[in-house]
Short mmCIF file of C-alpha atoms in Angstrom, two decimals:
data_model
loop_
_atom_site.label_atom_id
_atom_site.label_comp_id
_atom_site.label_asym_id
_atom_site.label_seq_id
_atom_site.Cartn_x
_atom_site.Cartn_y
_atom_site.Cartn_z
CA UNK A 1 0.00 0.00 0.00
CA UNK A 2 0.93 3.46 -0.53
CA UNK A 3 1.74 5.81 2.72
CA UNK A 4 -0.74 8.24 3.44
CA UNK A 5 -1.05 12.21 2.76
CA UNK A 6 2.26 14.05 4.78
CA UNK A 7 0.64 14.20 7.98
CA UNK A 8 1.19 18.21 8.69
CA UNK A 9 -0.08 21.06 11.06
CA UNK A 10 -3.90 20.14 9.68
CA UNK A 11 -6.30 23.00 10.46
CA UNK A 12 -8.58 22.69 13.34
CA UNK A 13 -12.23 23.35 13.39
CA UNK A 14 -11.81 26.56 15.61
CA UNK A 15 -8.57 27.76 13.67
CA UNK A 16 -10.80 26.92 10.33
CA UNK A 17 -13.85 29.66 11.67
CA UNK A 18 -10.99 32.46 11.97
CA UNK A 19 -9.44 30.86 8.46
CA UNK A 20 -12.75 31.97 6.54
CA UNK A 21 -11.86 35.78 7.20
CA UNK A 22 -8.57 35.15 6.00
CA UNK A 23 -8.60 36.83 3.33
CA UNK A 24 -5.72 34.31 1.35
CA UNK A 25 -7.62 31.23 2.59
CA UNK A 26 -11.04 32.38 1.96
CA UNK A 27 -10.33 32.53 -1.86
CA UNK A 28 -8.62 29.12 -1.65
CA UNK A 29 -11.00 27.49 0.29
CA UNK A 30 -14.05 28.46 -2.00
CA UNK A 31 -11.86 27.92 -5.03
CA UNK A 32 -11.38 24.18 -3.86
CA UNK A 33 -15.23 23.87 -3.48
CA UNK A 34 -15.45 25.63 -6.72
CA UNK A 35 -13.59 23.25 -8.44
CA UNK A 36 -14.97 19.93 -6.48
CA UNK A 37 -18.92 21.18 -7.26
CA UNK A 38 -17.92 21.85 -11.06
CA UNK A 39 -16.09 18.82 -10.78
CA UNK A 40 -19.27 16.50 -9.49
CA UNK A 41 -21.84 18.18 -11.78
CA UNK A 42 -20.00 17.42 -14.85
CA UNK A 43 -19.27 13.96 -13.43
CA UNK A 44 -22.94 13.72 -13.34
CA UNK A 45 -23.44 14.46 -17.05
CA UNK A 46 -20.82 12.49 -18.80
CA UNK A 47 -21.92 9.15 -16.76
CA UNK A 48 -25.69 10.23 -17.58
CA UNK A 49 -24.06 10.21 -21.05
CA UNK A 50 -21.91 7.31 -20.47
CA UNK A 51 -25.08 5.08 -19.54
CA UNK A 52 -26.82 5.73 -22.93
CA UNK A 53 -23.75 3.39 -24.41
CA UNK A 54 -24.88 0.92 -21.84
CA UNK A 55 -24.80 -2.75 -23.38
CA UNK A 56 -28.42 -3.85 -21.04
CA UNK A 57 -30.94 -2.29 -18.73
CA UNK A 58 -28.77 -3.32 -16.11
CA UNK A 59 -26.36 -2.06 -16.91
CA UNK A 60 -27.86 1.76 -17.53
CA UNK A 61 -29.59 1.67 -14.22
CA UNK A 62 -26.07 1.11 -12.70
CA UNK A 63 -24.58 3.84 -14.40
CA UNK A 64 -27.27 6.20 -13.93
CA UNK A 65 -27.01 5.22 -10.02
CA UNK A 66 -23.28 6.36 -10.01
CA UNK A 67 -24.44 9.61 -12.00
CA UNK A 68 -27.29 10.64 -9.49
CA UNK A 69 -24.35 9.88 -6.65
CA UNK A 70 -22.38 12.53 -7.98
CA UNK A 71 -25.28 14.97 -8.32
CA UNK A 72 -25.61 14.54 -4.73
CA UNK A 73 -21.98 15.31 -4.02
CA UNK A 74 -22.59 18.54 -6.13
CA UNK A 75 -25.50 19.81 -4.07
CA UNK A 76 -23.35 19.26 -1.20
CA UNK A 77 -21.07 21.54 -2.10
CA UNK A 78 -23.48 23.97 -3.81
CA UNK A 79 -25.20 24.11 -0.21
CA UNK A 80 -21.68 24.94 1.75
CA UNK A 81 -20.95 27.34 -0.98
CA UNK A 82 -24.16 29.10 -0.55
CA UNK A 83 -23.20 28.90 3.49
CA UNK A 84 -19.97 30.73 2.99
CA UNK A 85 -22.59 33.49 1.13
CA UNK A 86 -20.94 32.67 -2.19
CA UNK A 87 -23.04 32.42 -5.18
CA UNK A 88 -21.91 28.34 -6.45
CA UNK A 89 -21.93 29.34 -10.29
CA UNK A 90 -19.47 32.20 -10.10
CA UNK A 91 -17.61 30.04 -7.44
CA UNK A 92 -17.60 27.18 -10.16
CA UNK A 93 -16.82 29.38 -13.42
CA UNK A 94 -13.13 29.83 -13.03
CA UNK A 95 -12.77 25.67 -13.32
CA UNK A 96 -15.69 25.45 -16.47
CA UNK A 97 -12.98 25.57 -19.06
CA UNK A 98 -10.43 23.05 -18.04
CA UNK A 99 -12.71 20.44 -17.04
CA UNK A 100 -14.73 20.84 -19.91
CA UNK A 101 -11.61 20.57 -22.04
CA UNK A 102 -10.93 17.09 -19.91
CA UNK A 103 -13.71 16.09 -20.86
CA UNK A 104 -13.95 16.96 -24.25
CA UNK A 105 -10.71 15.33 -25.14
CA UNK A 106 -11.72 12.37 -23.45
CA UNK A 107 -15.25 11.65 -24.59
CA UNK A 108 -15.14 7.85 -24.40
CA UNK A 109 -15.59 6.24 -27.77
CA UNK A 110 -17.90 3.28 -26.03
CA UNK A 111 -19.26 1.91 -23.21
CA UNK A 112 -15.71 0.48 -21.84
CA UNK A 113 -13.84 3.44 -22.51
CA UNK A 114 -16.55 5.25 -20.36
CA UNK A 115 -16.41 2.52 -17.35
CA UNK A 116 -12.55 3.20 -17.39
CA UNK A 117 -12.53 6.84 -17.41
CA UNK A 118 -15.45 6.41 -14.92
CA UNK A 119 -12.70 4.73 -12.50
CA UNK A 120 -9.67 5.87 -13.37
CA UNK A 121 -10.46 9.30 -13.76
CA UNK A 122 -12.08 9.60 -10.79
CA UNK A 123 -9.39 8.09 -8.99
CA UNK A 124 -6.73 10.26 -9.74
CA UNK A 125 -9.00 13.44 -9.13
CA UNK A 126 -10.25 11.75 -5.63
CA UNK A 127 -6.72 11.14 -4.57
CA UNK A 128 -5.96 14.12 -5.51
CA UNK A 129 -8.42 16.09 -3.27
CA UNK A 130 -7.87 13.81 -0.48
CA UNK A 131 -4.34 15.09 -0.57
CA UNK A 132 -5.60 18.93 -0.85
CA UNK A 133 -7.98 18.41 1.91
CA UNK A 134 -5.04 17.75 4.58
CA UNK A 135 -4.27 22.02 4.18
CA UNK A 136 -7.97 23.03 4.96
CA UNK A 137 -9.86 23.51 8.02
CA UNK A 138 -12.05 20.40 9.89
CA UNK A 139 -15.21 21.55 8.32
CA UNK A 140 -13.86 21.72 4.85
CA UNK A 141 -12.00 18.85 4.94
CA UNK A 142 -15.10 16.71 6.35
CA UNK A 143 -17.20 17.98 3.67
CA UNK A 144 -14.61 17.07 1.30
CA UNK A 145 -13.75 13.66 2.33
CA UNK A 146 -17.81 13.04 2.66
CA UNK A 147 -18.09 13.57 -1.19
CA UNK A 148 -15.10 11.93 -2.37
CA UNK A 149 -16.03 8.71 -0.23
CA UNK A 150 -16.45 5.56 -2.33
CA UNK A 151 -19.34 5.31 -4.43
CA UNK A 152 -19.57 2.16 -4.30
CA UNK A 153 -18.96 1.83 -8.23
CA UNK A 154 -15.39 -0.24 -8.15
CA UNK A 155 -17.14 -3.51 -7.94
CA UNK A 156 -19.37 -2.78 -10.75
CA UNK A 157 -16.67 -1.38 -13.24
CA UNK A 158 -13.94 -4.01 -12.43
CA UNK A 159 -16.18 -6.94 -12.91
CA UNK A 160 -17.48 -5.39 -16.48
CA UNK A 161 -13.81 -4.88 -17.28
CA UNK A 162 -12.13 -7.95 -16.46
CA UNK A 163 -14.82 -9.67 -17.84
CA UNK A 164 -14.64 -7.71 -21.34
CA UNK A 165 -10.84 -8.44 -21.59
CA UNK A 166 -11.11 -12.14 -20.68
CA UNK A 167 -13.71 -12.44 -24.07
CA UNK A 168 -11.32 -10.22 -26.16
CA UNK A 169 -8.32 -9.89 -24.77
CA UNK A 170 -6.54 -7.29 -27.28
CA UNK A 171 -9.21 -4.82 -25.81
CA UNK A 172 -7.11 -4.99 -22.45
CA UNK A 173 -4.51 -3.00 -24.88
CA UNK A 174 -6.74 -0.49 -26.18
CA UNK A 175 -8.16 0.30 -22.81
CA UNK A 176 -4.51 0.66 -21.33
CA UNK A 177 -3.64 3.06 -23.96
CA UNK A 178 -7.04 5.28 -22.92
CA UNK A 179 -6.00 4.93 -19.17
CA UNK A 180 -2.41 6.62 -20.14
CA UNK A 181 -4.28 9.32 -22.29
CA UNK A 182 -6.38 10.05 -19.44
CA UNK A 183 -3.88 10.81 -17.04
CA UNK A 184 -2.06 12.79 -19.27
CA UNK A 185 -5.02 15.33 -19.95
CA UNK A 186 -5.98 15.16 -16.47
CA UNK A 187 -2.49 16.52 -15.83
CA UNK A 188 -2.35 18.77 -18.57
CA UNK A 189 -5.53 20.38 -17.25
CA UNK A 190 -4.52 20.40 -13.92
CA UNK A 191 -1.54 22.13 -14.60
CA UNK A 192 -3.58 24.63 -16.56
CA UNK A 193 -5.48 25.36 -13.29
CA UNK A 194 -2.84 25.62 -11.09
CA UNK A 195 -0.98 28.17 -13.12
CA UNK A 196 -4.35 30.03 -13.62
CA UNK A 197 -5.64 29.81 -9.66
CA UNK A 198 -2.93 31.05 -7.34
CA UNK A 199 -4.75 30.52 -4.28
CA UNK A 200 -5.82 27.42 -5.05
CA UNK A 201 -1.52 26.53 -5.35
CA UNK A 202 -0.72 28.15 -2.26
CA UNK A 203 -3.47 26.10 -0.38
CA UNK A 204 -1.24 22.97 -1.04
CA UNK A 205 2.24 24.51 -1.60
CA UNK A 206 1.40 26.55 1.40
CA UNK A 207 3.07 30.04 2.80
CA UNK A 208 4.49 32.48 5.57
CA UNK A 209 2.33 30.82 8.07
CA UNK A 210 0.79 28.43 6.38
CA UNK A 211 1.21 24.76 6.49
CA UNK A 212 1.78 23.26 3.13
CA UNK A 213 4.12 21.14 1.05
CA UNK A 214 7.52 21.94 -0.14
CA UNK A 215 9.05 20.64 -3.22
CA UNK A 216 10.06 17.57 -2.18
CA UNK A 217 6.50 17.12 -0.84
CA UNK A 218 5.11 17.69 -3.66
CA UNK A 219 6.96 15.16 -5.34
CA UNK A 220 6.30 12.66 -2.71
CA UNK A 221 2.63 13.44 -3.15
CA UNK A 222 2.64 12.95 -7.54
CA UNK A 223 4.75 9.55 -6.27
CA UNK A 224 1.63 8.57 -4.30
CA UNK A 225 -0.92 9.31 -6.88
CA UNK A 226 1.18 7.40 -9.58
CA UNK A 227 0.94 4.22 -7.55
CA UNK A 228 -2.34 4.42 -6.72
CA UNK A 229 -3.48 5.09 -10.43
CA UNK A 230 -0.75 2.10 -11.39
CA UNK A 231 -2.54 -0.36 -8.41
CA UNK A 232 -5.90 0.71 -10.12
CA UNK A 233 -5.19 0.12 -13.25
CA UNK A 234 -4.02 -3.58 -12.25
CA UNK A 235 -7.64 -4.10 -10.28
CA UNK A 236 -9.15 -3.86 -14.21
CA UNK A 237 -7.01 -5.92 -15.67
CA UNK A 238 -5.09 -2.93 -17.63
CA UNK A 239 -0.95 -1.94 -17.44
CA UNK A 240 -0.74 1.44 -16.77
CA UNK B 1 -60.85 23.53 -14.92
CA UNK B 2 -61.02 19.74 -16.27
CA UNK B 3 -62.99 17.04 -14.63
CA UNK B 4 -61.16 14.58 -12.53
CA UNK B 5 -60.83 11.04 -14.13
CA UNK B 6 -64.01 8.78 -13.80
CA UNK B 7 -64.67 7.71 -10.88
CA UNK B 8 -65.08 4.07 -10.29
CA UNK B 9 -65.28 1.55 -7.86
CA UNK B 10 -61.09 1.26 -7.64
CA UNK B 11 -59.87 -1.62 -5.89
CA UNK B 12 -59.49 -1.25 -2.31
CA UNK B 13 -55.97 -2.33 -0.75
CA UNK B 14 -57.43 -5.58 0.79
CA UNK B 15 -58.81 -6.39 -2.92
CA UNK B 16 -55.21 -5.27 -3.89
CA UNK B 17 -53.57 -7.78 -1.71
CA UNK B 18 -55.85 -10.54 -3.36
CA UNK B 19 -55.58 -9.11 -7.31
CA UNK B 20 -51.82 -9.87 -7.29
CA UNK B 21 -52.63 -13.18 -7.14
CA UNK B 22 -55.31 -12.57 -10.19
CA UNK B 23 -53.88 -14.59 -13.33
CA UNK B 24 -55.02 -11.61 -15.24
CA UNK B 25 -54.58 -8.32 -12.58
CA UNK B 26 -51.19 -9.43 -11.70
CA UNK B 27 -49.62 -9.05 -15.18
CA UNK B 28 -51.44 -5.92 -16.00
CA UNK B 29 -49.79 -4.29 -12.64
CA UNK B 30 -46.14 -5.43 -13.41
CA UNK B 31 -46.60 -4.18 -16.99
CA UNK B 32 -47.62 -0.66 -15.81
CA UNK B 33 -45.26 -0.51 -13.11
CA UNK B 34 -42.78 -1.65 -15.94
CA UNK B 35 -43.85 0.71 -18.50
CA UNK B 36 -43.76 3.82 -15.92
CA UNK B 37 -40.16 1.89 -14.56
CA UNK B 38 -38.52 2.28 -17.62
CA UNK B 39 -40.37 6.26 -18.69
CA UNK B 40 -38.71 7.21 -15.26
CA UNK B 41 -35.46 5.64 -16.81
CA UNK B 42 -35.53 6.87 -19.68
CA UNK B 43 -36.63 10.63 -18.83
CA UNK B 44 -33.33 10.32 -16.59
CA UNK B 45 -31.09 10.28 -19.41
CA UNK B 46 -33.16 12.53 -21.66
CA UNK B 47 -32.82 15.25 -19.16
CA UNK B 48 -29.46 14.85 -18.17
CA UNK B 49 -28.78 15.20 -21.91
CA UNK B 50 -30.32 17.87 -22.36
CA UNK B 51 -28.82 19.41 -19.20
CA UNK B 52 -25.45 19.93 -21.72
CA UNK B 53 -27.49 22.19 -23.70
CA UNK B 54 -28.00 24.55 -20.83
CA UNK B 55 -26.88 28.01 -22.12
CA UNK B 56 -25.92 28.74 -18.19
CA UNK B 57 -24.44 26.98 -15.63
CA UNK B 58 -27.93 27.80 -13.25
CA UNK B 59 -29.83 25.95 -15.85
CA UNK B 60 -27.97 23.07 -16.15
CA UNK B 61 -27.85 22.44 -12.74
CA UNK B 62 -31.89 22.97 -12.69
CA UNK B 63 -32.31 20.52 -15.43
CA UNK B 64 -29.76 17.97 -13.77
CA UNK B 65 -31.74 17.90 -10.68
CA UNK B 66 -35.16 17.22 -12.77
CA UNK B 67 -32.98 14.10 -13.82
CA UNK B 68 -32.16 13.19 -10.78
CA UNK B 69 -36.22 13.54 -9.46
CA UNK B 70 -36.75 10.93 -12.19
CA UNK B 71 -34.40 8.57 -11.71
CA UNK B 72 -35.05 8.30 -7.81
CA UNK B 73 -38.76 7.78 -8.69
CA UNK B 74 -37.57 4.80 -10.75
CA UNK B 75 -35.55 3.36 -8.65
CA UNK B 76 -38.89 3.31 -6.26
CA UNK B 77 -40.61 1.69 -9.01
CA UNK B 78 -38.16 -0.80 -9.06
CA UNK B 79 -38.46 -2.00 -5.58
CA UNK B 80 -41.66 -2.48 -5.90
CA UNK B 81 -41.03 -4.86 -8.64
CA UNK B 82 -39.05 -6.80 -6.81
CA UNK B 83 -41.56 -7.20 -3.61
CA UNK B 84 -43.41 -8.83 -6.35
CA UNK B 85 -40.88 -11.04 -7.35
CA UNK B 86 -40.35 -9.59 -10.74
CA UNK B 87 -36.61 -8.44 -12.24
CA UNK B 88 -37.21 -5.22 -12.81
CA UNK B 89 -35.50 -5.24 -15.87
CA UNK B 90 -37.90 -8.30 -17.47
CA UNK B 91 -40.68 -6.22 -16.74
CA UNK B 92 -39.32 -3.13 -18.40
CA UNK B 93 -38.25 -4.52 -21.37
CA UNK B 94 -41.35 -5.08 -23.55
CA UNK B 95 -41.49 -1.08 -23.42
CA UNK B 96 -38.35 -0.56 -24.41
CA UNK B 97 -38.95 -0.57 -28.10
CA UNK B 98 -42.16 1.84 -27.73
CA UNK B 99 -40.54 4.38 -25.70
CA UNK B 100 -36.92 4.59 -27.32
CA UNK B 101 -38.76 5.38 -30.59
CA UNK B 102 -40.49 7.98 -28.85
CA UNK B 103 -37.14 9.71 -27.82
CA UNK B 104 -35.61 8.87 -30.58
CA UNK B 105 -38.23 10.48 -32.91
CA UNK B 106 -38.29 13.73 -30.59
CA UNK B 107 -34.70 14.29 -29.87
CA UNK B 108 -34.74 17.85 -29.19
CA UNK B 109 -32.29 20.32 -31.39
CA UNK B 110 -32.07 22.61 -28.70
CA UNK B 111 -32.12 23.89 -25.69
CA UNK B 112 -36.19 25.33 -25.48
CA UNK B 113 -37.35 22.11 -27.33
CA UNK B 114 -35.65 20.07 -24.51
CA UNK B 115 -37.88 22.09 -21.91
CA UNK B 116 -40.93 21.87 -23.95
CA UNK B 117 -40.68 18.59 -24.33
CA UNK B 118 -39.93 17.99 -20.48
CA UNK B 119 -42.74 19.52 -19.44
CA UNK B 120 -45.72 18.84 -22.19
CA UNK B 121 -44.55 15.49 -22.60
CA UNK B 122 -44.18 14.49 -18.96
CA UNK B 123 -47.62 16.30 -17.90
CA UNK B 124 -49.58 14.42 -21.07
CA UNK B 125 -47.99 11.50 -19.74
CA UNK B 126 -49.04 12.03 -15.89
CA UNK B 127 -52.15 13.06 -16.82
CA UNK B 128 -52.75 9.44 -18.73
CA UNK B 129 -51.04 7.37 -15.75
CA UNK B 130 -53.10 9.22 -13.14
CA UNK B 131 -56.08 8.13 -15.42
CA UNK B 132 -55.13 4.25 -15.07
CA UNK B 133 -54.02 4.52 -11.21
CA UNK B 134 -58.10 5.03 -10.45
CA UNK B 135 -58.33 0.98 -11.61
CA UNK B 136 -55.36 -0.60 -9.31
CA UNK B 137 -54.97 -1.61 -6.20
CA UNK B 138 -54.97 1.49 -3.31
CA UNK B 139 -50.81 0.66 -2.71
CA UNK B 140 -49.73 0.32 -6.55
CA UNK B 141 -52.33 3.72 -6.73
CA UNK B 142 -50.64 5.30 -3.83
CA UNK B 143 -47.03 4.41 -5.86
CA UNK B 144 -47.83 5.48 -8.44
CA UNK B 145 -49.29 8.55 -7.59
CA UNK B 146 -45.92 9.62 -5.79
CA UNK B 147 -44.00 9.07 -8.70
CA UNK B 148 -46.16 11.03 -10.45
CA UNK B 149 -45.97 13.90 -7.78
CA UNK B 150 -45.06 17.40 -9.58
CA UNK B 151 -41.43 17.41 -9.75
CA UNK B 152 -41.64 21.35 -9.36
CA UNK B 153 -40.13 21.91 -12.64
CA UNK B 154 -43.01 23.56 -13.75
CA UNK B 155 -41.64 26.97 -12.72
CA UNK B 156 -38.77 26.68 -14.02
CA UNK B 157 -39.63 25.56 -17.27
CA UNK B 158 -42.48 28.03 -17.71
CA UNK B 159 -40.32 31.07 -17.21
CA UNK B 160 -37.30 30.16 -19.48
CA UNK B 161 -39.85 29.25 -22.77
CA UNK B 162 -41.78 32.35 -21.87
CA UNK B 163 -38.76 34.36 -21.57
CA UNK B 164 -37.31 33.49 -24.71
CA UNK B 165 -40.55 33.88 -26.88
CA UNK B 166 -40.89 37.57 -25.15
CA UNK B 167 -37.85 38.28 -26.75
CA UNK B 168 -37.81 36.65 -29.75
CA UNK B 169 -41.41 35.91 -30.52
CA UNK B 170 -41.42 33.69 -33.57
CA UNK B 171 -39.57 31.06 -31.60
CA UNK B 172 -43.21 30.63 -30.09
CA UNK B 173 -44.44 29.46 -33.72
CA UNK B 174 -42.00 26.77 -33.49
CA UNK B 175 -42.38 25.48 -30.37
CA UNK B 176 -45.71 25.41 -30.97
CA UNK B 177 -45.33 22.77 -34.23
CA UNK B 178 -42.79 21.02 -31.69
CA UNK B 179 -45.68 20.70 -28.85
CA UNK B 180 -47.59 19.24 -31.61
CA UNK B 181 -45.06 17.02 -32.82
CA UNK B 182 -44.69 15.49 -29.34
CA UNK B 183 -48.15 14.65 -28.82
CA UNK B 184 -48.71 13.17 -32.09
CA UNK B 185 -45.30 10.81 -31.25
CA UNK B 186 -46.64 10.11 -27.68
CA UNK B 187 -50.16 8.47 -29.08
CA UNK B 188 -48.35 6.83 -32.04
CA UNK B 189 -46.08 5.03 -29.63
CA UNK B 190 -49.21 4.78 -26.65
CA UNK B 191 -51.04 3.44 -29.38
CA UNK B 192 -48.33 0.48 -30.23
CA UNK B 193 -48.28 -0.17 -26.64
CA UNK B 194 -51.31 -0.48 -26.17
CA UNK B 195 -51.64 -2.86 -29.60
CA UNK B 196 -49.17 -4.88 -27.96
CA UNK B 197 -49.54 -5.76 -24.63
CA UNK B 198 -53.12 -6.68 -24.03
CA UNK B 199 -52.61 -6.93 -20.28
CA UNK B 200 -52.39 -3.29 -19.56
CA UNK B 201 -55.31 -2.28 -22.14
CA UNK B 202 -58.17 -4.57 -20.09
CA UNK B 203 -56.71 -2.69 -16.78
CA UNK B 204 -58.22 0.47 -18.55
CA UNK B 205 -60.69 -0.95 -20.41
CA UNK B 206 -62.17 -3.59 -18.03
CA UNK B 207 -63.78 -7.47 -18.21
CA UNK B 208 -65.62 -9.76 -16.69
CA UNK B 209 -65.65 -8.56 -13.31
CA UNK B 210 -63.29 -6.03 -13.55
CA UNK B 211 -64.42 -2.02 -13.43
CA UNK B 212 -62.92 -0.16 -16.67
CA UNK B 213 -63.88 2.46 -18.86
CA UNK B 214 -66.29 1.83 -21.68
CA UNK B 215 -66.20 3.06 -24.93
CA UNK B 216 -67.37 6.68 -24.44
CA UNK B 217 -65.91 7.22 -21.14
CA UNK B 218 -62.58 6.19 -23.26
CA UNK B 219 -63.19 8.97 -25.49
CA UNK B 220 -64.03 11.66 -21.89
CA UNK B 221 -60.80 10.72 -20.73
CA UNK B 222 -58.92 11.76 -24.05
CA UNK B 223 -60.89 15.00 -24.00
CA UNK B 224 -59.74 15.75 -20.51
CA UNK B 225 -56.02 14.69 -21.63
CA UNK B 226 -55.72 17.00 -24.50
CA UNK B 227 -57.72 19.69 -22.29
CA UNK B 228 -55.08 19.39 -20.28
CA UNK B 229 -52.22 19.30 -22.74
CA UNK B 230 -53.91 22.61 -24.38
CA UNK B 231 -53.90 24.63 -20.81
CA UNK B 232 -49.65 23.35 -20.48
CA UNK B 233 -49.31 24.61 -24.08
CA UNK B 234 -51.00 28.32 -23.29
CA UNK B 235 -49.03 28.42 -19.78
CA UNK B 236 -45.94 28.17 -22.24
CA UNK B 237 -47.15 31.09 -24.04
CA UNK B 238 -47.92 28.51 -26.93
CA UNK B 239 -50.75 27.91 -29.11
CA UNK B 240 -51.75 23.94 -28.65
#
């Protein structure tokens, strides 16, 4: 198994009531939801999407259950945004390009393509937050960890996988191919907001007294996500 | 206002509990749990579809969570197949044909046609189930009667079509041939349905025992439906 996030000087719920005045961490803090609500609603609509390609009925009820999941997540979100008196859609603008550029470079060509993007994508992006949420306050990071819990989908999308791949097994190629493409847009878009949302990079890179990574960390922390993505891509079947 | 649907000596829930057992009443309950199982389904993915066409960010969230109404209503629907002992999905199926055709014939091009079609095809479509629930048991009624419930999108929808025709008016003259469009699709498809799956025509029309509508109380109920349908098209600012 992988380690676990750098443990570091986390937030505490008290600390994180003062850290909404803040006026650096206020920013990054709604930024973060910003991106997470975007993030779920558009989840939503390419597995709506996704479960159109669906082989049976089964199967589209299963993928429609995942979609409505993350429409939950969003309204989560939309309802602490609203909290922290922010209006969600101009807190979710800033992040409509990039991940609308994810996903329009990755529209899956067919219903297996969609089930790995489905798990792989939203892998890497829950690891990812999971890893941002150690540099917020309790509250945030609750609410965070809340939406990014399992859905419950692995079972379903491994088993349709593995299953595909033992009937045909050159798709097990194709597929790994589309797992490496999808991690390389992912990053190219992530990079894309990073450079674009400074407050959003200082919430994990951190500051004059404020707990975040350093280099190294950082490193560490693309090290973790790697192997995780790697040890998913093994649970389907795939070589990443 | 319209008259409420014939009233009739409706099963009671103790009769209920006895009709499932009913060679004949037992079929003709999974097959309209089945048909409304699979609408639910289907609306799901037509919505969240359509929810990519929102021109803002506000209405694609409001169109998402219409979606997500739906598909929770199904997924009641399909428990209550399965306290019968029915797969869901084997009791769906034998509408599958009828009702992709439907969507498939009345894919919307844009935006407004998506909410037009949302909300005159979903209220014809209430209107007609709400007409059937008065001969089923009281706990299939009281089912599907929740299902049914508005799914408060009418505000929504009503202010968006209105909005655009008030500023561009002759949009109205096409939505209006779209409204039309719909309705003559929805019968075509109703009338397939009903051509094939005998069951779920004598729960309307009655038997041997067995209250129903007759002949002319066949025809009331169609003047009440397009009634209806006509006051949803002139709430739209729409000429039915």
């Amino acid at each position: 198994m992988s380690e676990s996030p750098e443990s570091s000087p986390a937030r505490t719920s008290s600390a994180g009531v003062a850290a909404h005045d803040d006026p650096v961490y206020r920013p990054a803090v709604i930024d973060l939801l910003g991106v997470l609500a975007y993030g779920e609603l558009t989840a939503f609509e390419r597995l709506a999407d996704d479960a159109t390609l669906a082989p049976t009925l089964e199967d589209k009820a299963e993928l429609a259950a995942l979609a409505v999941t993350e429409f939950h997540h969003y309204e989560r979100l939309r309802d602490r945004l609203r909290d922290l008196g922010v209006e969600p859609v101009s807190a979710m603008r800033p992040f409509q390009a990039a991940l609308d550029t994810f996903h329009r470079h990755t529209a899956p060509a067919d219903w297996l393509e969609g089930l790995v993007k489905a798990y792989v994508g939203d892998g890497i992006a829950t690891d990812f937050y999971r890893e941002v949420a150690a540099y917020v306050d309790a509250d945030t990071r609750a609410l965070v960890l809340e939406v990014l819990e399992n859905t419950g989908h692995a079972v379903f999308v491994v088993d349709r996988v593995r299953k595909a791949i033992a009937e045909e097994p050159r798709i097990g190629g194709r597929l790994a191919l589309w797992g490496r493409r999808l991690v390389g847009e992912a990053l190219s878009q992530a990079q894309r907001v990073a450079a674009e949302r400074d407050v959003l990079t200082a919430l994990l890179v951190g500051g004059v007294d404020r707990p975040g990574m350093d280099l190294a960390a950082i490193g560490r922390m693309f090290a973790r996500l790697t192997e995780k993505h790697a040890q998913r891509m093994a649970t389907l079947g795939l070589q990443a």
